CSV table of C-alpha atoms in Angstrom, one decimal:
chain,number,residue,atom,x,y,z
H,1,UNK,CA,10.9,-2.4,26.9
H,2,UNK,CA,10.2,-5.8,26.9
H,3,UNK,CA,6.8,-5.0,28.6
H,4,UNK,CA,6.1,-2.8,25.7
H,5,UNK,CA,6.7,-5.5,23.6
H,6,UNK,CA,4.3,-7.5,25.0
H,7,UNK,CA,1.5,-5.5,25.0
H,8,UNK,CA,2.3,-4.5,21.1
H,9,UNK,CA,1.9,-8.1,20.1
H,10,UNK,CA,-1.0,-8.5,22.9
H,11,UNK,CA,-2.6,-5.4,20.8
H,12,UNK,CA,-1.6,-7.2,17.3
H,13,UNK,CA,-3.5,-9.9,18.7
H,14,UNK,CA,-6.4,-8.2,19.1
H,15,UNK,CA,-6.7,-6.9,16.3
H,16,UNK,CA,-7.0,-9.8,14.5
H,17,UNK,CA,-9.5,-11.2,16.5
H,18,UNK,CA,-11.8,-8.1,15.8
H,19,UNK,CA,-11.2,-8.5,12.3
H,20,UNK,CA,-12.0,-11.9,12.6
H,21,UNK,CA,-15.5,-11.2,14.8
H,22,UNK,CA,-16.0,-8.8,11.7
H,23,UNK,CA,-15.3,-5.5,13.5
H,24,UNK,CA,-15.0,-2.7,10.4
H,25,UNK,CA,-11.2,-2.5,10.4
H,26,UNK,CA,-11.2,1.5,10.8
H,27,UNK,CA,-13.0,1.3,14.0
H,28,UNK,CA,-10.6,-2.2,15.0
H,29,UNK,CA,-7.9,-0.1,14.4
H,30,UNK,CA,-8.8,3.4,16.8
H,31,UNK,CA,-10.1,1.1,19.7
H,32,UNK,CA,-6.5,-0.6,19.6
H,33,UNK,CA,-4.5,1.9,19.0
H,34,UNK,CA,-6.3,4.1,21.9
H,35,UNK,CA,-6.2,1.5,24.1
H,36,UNK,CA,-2.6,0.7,23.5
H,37,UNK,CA,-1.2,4.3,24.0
H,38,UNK,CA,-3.3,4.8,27.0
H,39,UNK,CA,-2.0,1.5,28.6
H,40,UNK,CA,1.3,2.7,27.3
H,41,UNK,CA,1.3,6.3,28.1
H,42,UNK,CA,-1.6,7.1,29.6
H,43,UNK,CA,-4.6,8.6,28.8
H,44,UNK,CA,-3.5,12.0,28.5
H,45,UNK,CA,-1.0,11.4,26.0
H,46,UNK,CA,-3.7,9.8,24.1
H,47,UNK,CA,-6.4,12.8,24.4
H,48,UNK,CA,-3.5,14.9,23.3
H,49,UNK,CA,-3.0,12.8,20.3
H,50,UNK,CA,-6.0,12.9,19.3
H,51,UNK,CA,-6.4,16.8,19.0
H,52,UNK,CA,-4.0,16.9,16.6
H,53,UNK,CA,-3.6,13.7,15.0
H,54,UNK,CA,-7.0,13.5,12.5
H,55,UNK,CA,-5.8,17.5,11.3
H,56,UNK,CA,-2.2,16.7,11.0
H,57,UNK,CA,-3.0,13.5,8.9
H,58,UNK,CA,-5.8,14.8,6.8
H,59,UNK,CA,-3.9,18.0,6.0
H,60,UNK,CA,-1.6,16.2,4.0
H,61,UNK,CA,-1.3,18.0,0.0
H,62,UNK,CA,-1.1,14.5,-1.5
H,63,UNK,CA,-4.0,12.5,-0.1
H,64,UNK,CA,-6.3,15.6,-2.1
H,65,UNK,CA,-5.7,13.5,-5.0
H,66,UNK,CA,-7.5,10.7,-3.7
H,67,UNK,CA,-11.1,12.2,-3.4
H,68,UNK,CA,-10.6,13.7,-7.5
H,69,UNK,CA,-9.8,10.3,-8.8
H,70,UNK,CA,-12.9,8.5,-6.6
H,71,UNK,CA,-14.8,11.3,-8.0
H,72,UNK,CA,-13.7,10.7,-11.6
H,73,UNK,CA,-14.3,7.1,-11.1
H,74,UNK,CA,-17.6,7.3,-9.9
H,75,UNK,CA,-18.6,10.1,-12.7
H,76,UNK,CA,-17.1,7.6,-15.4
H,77,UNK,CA,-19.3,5.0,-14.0
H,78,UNK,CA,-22.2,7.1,-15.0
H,79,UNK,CA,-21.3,8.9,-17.9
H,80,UNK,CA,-21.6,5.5,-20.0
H,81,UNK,CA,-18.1,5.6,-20.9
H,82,UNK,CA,-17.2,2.3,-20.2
H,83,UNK,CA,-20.0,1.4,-23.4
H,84,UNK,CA,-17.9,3.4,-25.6
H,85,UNK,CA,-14.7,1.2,-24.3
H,86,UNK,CA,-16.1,-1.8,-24.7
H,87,UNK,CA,-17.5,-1.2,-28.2
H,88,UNK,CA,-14.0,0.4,-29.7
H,89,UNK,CA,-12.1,-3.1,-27.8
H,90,UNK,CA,-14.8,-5.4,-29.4
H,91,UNK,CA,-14.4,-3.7,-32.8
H,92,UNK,CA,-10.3,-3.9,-32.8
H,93,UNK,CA,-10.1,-7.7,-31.1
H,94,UNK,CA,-13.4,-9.7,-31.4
H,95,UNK,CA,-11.9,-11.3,-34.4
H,96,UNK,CA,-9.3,-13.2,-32.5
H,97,UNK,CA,-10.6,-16.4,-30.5
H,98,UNK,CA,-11.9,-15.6,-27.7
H,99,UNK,CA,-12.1,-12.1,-28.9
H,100,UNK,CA,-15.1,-11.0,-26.6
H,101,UNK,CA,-13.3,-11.8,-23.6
H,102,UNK,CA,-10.2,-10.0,-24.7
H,103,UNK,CA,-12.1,-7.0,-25.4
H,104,UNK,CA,-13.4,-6.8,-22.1
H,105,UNK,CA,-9.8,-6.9,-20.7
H,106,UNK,CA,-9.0,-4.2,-22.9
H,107,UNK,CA,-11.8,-2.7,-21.8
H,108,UNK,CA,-11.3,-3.2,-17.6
H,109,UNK,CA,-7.8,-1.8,-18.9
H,110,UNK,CA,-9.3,1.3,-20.0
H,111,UNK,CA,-11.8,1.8,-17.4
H,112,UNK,CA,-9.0,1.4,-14.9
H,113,UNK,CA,-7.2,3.9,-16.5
H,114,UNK,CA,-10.0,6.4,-15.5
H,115,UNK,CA,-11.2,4.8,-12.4
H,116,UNK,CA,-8.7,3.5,-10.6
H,117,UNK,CA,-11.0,1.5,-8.3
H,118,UNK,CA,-10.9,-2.5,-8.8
H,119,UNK,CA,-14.5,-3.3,-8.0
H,120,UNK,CA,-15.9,-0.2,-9.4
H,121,UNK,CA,-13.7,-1.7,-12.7
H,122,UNK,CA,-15.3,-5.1,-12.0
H,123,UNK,CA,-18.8,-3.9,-11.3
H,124,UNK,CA,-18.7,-1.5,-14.2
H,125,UNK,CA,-17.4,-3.7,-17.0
H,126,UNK,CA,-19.8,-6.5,-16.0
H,127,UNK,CA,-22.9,-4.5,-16.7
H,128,UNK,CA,-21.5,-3.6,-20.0
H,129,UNK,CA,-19.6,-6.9,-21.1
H,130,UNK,CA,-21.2,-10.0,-19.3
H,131,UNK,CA,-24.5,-9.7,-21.7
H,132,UNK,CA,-22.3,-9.8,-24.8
H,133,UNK,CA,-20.3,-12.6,-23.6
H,134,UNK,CA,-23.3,-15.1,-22.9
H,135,UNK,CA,-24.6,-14.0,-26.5
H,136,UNK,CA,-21.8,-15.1,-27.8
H,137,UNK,CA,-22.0,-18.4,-26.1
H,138,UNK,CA,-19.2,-18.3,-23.9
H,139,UNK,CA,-18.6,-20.5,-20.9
H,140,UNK,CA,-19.8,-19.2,-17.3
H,141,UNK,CA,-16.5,-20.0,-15.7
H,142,UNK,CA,-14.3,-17.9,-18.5
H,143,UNK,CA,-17.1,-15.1,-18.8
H,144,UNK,CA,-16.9,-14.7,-15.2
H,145,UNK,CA,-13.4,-15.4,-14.5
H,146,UNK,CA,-12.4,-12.9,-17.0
H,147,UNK,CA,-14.4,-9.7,-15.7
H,148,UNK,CA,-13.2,-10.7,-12.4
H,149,UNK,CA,-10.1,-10.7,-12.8
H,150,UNK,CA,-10.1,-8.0,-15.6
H,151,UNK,CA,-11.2,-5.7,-12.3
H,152,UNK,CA,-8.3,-6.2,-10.3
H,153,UNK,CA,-6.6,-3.5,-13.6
H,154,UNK,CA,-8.2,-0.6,-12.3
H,155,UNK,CA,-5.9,-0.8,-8.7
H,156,UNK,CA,-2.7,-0.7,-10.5
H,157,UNK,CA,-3.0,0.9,-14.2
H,158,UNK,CA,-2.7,4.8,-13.2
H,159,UNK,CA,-4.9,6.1,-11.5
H,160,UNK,CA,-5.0,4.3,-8.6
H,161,UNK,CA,-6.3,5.2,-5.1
H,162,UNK,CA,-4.5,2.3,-3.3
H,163,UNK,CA,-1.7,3.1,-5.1
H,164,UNK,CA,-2.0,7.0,-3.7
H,165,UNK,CA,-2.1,5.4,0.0
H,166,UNK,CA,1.4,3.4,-0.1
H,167,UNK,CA,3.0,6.3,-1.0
H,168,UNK,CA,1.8,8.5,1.6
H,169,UNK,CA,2.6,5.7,3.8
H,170,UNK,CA,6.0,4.9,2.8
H,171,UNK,CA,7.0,8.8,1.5
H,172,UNK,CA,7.4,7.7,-1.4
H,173,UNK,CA,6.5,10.0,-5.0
H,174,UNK,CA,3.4,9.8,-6.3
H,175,UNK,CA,4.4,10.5,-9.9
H,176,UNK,CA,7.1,8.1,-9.8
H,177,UNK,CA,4.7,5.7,-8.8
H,178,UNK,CA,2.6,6.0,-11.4
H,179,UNK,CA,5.0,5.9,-13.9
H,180,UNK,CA,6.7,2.3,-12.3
H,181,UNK,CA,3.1,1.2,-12.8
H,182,UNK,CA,2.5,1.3,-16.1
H,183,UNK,CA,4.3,-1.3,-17.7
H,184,UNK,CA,3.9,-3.8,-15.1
H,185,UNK,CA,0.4,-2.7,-16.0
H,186,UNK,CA,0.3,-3.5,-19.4
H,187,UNK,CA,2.4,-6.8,-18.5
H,188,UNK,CA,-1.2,-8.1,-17.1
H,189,UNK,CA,-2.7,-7.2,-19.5
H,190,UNK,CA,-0.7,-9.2,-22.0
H,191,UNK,CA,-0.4,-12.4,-19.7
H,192,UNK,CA,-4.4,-12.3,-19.6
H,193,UNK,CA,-4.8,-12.3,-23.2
H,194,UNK,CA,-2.2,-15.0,-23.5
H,195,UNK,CA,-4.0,-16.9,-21.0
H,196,UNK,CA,-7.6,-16.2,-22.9
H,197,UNK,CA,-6.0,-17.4,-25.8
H,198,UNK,CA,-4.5,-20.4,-24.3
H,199,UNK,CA,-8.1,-20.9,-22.5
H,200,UNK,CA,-9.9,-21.4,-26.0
H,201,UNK,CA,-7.2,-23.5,-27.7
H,202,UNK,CA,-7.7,-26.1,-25.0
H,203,UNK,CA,-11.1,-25.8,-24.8
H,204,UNK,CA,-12.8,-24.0,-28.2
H,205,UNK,CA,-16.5,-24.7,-26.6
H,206,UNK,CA,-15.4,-21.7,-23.6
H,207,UNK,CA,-15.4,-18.8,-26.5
H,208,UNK,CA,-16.7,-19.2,-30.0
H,209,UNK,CA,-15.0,-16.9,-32.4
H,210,UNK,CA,-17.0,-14.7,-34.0
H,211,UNK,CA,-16.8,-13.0,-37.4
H,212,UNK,CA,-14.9,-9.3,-37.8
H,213,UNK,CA,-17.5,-6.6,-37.5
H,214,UNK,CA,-18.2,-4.0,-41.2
H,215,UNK,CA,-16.2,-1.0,-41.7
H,216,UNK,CA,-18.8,1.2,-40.8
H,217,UNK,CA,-19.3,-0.1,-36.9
H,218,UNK,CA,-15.5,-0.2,-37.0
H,219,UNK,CA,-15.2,3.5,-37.6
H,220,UNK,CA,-17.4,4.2,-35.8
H,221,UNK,CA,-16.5,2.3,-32.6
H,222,UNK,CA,-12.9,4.1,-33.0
H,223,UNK,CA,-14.5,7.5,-33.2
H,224,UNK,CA,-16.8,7.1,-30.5
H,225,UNK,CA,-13.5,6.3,-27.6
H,226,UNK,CA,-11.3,8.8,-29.2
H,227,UNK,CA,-12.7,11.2,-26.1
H,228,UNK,CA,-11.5,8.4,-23.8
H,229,UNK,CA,-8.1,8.1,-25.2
H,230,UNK,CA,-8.0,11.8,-25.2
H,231,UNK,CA,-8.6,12.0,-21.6
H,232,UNK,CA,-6.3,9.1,-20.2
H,233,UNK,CA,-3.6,11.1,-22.5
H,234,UNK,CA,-4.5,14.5,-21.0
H,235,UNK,CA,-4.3,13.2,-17.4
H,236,UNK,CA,-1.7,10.5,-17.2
H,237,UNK,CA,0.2,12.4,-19.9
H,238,UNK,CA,0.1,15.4,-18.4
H,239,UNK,CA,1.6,13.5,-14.8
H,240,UNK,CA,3.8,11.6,-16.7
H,241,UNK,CA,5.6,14.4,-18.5
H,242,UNK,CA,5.4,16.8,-15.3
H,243,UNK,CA,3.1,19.3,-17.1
H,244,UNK,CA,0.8,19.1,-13.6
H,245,UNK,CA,1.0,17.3,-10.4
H,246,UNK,CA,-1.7,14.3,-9.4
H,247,UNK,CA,-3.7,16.6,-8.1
H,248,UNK,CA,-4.7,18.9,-10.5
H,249,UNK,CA,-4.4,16.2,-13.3
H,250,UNK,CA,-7.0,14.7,-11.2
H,251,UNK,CA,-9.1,17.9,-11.2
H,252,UNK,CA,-8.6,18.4,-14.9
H,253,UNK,CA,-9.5,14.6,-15.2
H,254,UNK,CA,-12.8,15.0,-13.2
H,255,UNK,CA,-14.2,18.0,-15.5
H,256,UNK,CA,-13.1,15.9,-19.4
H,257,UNK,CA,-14.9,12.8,-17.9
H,258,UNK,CA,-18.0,15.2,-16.9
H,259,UNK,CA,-18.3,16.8,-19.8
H,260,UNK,CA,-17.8,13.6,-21.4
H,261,UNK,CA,-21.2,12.3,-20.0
H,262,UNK,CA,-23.0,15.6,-19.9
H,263,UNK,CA,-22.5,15.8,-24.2
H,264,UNK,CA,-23.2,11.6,-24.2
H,265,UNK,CA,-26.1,12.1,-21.8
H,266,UNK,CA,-25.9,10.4,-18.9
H,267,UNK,CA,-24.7,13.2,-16.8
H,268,UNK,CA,-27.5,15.1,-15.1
H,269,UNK,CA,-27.7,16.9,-12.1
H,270,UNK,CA,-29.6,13.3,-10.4
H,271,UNK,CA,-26.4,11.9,-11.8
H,272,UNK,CA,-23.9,13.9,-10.5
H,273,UNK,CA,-25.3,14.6,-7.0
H,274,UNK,CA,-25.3,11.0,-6.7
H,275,UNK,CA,-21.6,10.6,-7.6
H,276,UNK,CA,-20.9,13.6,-5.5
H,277,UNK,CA,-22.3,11.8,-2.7
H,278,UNK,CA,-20.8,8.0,-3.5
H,279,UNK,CA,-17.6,10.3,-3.3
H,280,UNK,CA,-18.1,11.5,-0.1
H,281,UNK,CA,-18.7,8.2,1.4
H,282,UNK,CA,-15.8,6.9,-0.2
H,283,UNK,CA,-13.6,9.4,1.2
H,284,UNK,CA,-14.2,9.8,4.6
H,285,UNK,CA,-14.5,6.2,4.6
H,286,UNK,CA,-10.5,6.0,3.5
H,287,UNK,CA,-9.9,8.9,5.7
H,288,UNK,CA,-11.3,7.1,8.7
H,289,UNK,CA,-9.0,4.1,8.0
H,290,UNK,CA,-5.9,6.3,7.1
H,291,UNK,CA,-6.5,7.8,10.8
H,292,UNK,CA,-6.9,4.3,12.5
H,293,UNK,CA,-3.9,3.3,10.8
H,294,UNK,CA,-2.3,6.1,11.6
H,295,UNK,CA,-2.9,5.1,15.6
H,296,UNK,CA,-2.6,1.7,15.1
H,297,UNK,CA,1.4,2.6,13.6
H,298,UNK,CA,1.8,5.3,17.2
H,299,UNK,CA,0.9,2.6,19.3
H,300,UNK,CA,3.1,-0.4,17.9
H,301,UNK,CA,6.1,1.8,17.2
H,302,UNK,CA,5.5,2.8,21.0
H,303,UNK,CA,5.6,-0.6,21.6
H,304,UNK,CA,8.5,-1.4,19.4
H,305,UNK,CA,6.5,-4.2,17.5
H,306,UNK,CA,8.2,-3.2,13.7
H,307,UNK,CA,11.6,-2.4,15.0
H,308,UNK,CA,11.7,-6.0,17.3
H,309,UNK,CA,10.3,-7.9,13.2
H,310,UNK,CA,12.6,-5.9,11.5
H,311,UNK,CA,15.9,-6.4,14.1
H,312,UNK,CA,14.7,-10.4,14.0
H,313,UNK,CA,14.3,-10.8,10.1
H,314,UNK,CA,17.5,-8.8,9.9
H,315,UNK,CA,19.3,-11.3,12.2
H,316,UNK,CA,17.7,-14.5,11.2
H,317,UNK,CA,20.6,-15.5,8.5
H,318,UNK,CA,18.0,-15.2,5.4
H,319,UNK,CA,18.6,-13.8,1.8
H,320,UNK,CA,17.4,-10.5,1.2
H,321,UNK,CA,14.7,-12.3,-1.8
H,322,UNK,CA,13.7,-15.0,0.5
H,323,UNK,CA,12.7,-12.5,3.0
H,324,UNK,CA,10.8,-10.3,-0.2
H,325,UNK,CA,8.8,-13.7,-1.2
H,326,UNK,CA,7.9,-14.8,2.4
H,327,UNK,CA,6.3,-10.7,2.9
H,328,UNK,CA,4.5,-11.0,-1.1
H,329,UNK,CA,3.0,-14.4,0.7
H,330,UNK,CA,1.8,-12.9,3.6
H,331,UNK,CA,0.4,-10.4,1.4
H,332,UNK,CA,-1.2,-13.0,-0.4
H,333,UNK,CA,-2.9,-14.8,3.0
H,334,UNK,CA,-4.3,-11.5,4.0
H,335,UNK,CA,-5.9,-10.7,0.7
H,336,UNK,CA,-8.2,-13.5,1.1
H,337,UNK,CA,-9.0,-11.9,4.6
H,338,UNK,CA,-9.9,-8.7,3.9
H,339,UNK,CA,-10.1,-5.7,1.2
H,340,UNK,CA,-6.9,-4.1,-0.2
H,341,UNK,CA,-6.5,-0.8,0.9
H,342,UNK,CA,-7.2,-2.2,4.6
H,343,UNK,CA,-4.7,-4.5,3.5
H,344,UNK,CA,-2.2,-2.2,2.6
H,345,UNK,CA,-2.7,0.4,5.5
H,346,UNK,CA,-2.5,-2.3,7.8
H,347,UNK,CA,0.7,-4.3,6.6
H,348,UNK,CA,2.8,-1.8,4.8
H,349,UNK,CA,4.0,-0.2,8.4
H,350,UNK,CA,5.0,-3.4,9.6
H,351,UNK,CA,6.7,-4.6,6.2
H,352,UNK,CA,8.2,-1.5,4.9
H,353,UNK,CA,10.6,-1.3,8.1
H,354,UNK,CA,11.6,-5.2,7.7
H,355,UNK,CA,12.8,-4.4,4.0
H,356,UNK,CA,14.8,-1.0,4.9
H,357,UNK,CA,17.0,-3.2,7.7
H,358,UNK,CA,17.4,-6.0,5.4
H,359,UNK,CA,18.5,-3.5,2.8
H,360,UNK,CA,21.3,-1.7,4.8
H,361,UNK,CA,18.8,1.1,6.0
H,362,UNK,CA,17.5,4.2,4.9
H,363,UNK,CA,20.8,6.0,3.0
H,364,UNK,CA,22.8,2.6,2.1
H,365,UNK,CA,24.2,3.2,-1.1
H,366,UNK,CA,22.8,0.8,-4.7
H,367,UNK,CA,26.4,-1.0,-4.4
H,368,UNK,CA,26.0,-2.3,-1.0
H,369,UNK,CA,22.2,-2.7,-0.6
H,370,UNK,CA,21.0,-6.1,0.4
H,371,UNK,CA,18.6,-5.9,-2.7
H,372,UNK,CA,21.0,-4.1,-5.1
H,373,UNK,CA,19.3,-1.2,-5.5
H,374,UNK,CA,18.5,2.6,-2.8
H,375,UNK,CA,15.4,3.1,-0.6
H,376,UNK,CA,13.6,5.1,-3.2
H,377,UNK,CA,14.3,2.4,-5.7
H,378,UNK,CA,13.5,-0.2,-3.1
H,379,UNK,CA,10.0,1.9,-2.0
H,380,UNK,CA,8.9,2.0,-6.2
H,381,UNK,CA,9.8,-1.8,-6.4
H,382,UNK,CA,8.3,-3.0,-3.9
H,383,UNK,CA,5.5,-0.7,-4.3
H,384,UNK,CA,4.1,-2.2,-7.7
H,385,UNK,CA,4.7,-6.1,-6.3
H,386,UNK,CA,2.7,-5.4,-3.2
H,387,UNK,CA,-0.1,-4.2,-5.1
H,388,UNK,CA,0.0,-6.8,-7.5
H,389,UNK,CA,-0.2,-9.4,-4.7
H,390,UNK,CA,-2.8,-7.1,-3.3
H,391,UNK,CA,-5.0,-7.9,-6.8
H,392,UNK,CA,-4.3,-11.5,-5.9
H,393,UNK,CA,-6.3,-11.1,-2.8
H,394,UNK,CA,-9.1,-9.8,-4.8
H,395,UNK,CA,-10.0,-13.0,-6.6
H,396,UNK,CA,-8.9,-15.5,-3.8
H,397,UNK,CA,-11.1,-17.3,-2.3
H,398,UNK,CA,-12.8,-17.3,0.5
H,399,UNK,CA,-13.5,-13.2,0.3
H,400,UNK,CA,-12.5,-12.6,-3.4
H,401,UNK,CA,-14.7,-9.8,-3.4
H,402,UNK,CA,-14.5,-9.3,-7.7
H,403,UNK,CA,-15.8,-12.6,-7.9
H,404,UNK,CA,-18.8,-11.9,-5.5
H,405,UNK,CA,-19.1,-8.7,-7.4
H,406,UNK,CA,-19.6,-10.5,-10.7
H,407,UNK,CA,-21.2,-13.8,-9.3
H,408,UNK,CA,-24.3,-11.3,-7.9
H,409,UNK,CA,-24.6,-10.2,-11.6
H,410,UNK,CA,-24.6,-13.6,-13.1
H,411,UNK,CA,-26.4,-15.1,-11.6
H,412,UNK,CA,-26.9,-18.1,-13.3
H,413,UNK,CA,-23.2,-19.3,-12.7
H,414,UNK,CA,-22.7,-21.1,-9.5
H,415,UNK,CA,-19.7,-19.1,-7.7
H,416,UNK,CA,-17.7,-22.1,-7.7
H,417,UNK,CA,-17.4,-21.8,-11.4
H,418,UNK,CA,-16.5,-18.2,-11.3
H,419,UNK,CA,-13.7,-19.1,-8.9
H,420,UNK,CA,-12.5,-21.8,-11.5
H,421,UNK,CA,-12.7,-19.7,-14.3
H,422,UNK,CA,-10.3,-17.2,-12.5
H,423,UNK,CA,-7.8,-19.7,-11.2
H,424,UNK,CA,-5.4,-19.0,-14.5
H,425,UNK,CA,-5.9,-15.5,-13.8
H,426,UNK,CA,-4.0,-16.1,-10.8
H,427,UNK,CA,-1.7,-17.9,-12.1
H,428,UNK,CA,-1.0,-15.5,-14.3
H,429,UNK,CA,-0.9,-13.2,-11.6
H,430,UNK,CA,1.7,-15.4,-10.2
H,431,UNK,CA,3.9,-15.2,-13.3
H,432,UNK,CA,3.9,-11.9,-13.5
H,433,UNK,CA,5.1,-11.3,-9.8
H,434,UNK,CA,8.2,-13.9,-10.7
H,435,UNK,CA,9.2,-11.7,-14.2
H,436,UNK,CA,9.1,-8.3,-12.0
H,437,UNK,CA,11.1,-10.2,-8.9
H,438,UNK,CA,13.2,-11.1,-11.7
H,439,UNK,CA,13.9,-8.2,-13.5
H,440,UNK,CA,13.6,-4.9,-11.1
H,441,UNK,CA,14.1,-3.0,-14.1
H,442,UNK,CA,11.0,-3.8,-16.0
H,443,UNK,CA,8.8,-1.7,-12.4
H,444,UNK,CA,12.1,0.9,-12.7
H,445,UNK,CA,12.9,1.4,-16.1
H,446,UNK,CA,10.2,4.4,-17.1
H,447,UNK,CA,10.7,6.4,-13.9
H,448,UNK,CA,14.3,6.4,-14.5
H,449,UNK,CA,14.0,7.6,-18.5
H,450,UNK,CA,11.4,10.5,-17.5
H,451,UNK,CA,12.8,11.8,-14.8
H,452,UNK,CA,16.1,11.5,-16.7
């Protein structure tokens, strides 16, 4: 056993160190984990694996949800919706100070709500908003700062891809999930306007106020996203109420948002048969990491590498939070290191089993749970803060990849001022994960009155 051991952490080890030498982490992860079954069982076991492994893990009902949102994502993209999002947010808020940049986090807020992709959201938005932020005058770093880390919406407001994964990973409900996201959802969204607003009292320069738009755009604006509302209603809605599963939401979601830009014109066949293929090569380049994570977790529970963390953190004497908040930091460090579902599918294995033994195991009961609350409480909980942590990671430097998304577009703002106009993002960010530490009940609260 203890030789097994050694060669799980030996493998752990390596892993890193092809991450590190850049190796793409799918193809990290197979050479590992067939490597480490081989040496562990021999290659046999590991050709018999493999026969069954890719069908057994790509058969699964729930991951079909995940190429229908990509797919509604990347026809949204096209369809010119986010325009109509960003007019209807700049017609209901541009009044307020710094009312440009709150639209466009209205706006991310939206577009997540369709997408469900953070850099798609970043990428998206900062076509749409960045050229009516500098008209307006407003600073680089906050114009930047705030589409940045307006993207890092579209991986937690429902839909969310990543947000599909952990609960394939930790069996957890996809519908509850999405309902425990929402309001922690619309909690960022309110700490980011607060910070905006803070942002222009202290420094009125960063975003001129403008004067309220006529009646007539107003209206019109309003008119012109009703067929968005209408379809986040229809699709989250529907989920949310249990009229359909994810799946066919998704489905149903995908044909609204196409008919949306075939009647707004910019859906064509060109158009489509380029989403159809972006889709594609999103997918199979989830799938491809789902299966190398999927070895990866065969070999180190061979090896006994997640039962050894969990038995240690278990017997190490520390409080059930303390051990939450060092796991959220680690989460943290390896968001700067590489891209959140890779993030996720990589650390959730090792995590998720740390958290069960510290809570009193798989059936404790709510009384006597070393967090207070089940395992499928526990899984929704810490589902929502991992992913916010996750968003961190997405505007940290060095990898940050929002804030390269939206430094290529403006490009004349150094990075280094996109990166300080984000910082109180982050700490915003931060605050948020401290209120839902806090108060469980503000991630559990919904899923318990629907399914009620």
């Amino acid at each position: 056993m203890a030789d097994a051991l050694m060669i799980g952490f030996g493998g752990l080890g390596l892993l890193v160190i092809l991450i590190a030498l850049r190796m793409p982490i799918a193809y990290s992860m197979i050479l590992v984990g067939g490597i480490g079954v081989t040496i562990l069982n021999g290659p046999a076991i590991f050709m018999s694996q493999l026969k069954t492994l890719a069908y057994g893990q790509f058969s699964i009902y729930d991951l079909s949800v995940v190429p229908m949102f990509v797919l509604m994502g990347n026809i949204a993209t096209k369809a010119g919706l986010s325009r109509d999002l960003f007019r209807a947010a700049n017609a209901w808020l541009g009044w307020l100070p710094g009312g440009t940049a709150i639209s466009a986090i209205a706006a991310c807020a939206g577009f997540g709500s369709v997408c469900g992709s953070s850099l798609a959201t970043a990428s998206t938005m900062g076509q749409v908003a960045l050229p009516e932020l500098f008209r307006y005058r407003y600073s680089g770093a906050l114009a930047t700062g705030t589409l940045a880390a307006g993207g890092v919406l579209g991986i937690l407001i429902p839909p969310s891809v990543v947000l599909v994964i952990y609960a394939v990973i930790v069996e957890a409900n996809i519908v509850t999930m999405f309902m425990a996201a929402l309001i922690p959802g619309l909690i960022a969204v309110i700490l980011f306007i607060l910070t905006i607003l803070v942002y222009v009292t202290l420094n009125p320069a960063a975003g001129p106020k403008r004067e309220a738009i006529d009646r007539a755009e107003f209206i019109s604006a309003s008119v012109a996203v009703l067929p968005v509302l209408c379809v986040f209603a229809l699709v989250i809605g529907g989920i949310y109420f249990g009229f359909f599963n994810p799946t066919p939401a998704a489905a149903i979601g995908v044909f609204l948002v196409w008919m949306y830009g075939m009647v707004h014109g910019g859906i064509r066949w060109p158009q489509l048969r380029e989403a159809l293929l972006q889709t594609a090569g999103s997918t199979g380049m989830i799938y491809l990491i789902l299966l190398g994570a999927e070895m990866l977790k065969i070999f180190m529970s061979r090896g006994g590498v997640p039962q050894a963390v969990a038995e240690w953190m278990a017997n190490s004497g520390l409080a059930p939070l303390t051990v939450l908040v060092i796991l959220l930091a680690a989460l943290i460090l390896l968001g700067c290191l590489m891209d959140s579902l890779s993030m996720i599918l990589l650390a959730i294995p090792f995590f998720w089993p740390v958290l069960v033994e510290i809570n009193g195991g798989d059936y404790v009961d709510a009384a006597t749970a070393g967090f207070g609350m089940s395992t499928e409480d526990l899984k929704v909980w810490f589902g929502i803060l991992a992913l916010i942590v996750v968003e961190l990671g997405l505007i940290t430097p060095p990898v940050g990849m929002n804030v390269f998304v939206i430094s290529a577009m403006a490009k004349t703002v150094p990075m280094r001022e996109t990166f300080i106009g984000v910082m109180p993002f982050f700490l915003a960010e931060l605050v948020r994960v401290v209120i839902l530490v806090a108060f469980p009940a503000l991630t559990l609260w919904l899923p318990t009155i629907l399914r009620s």
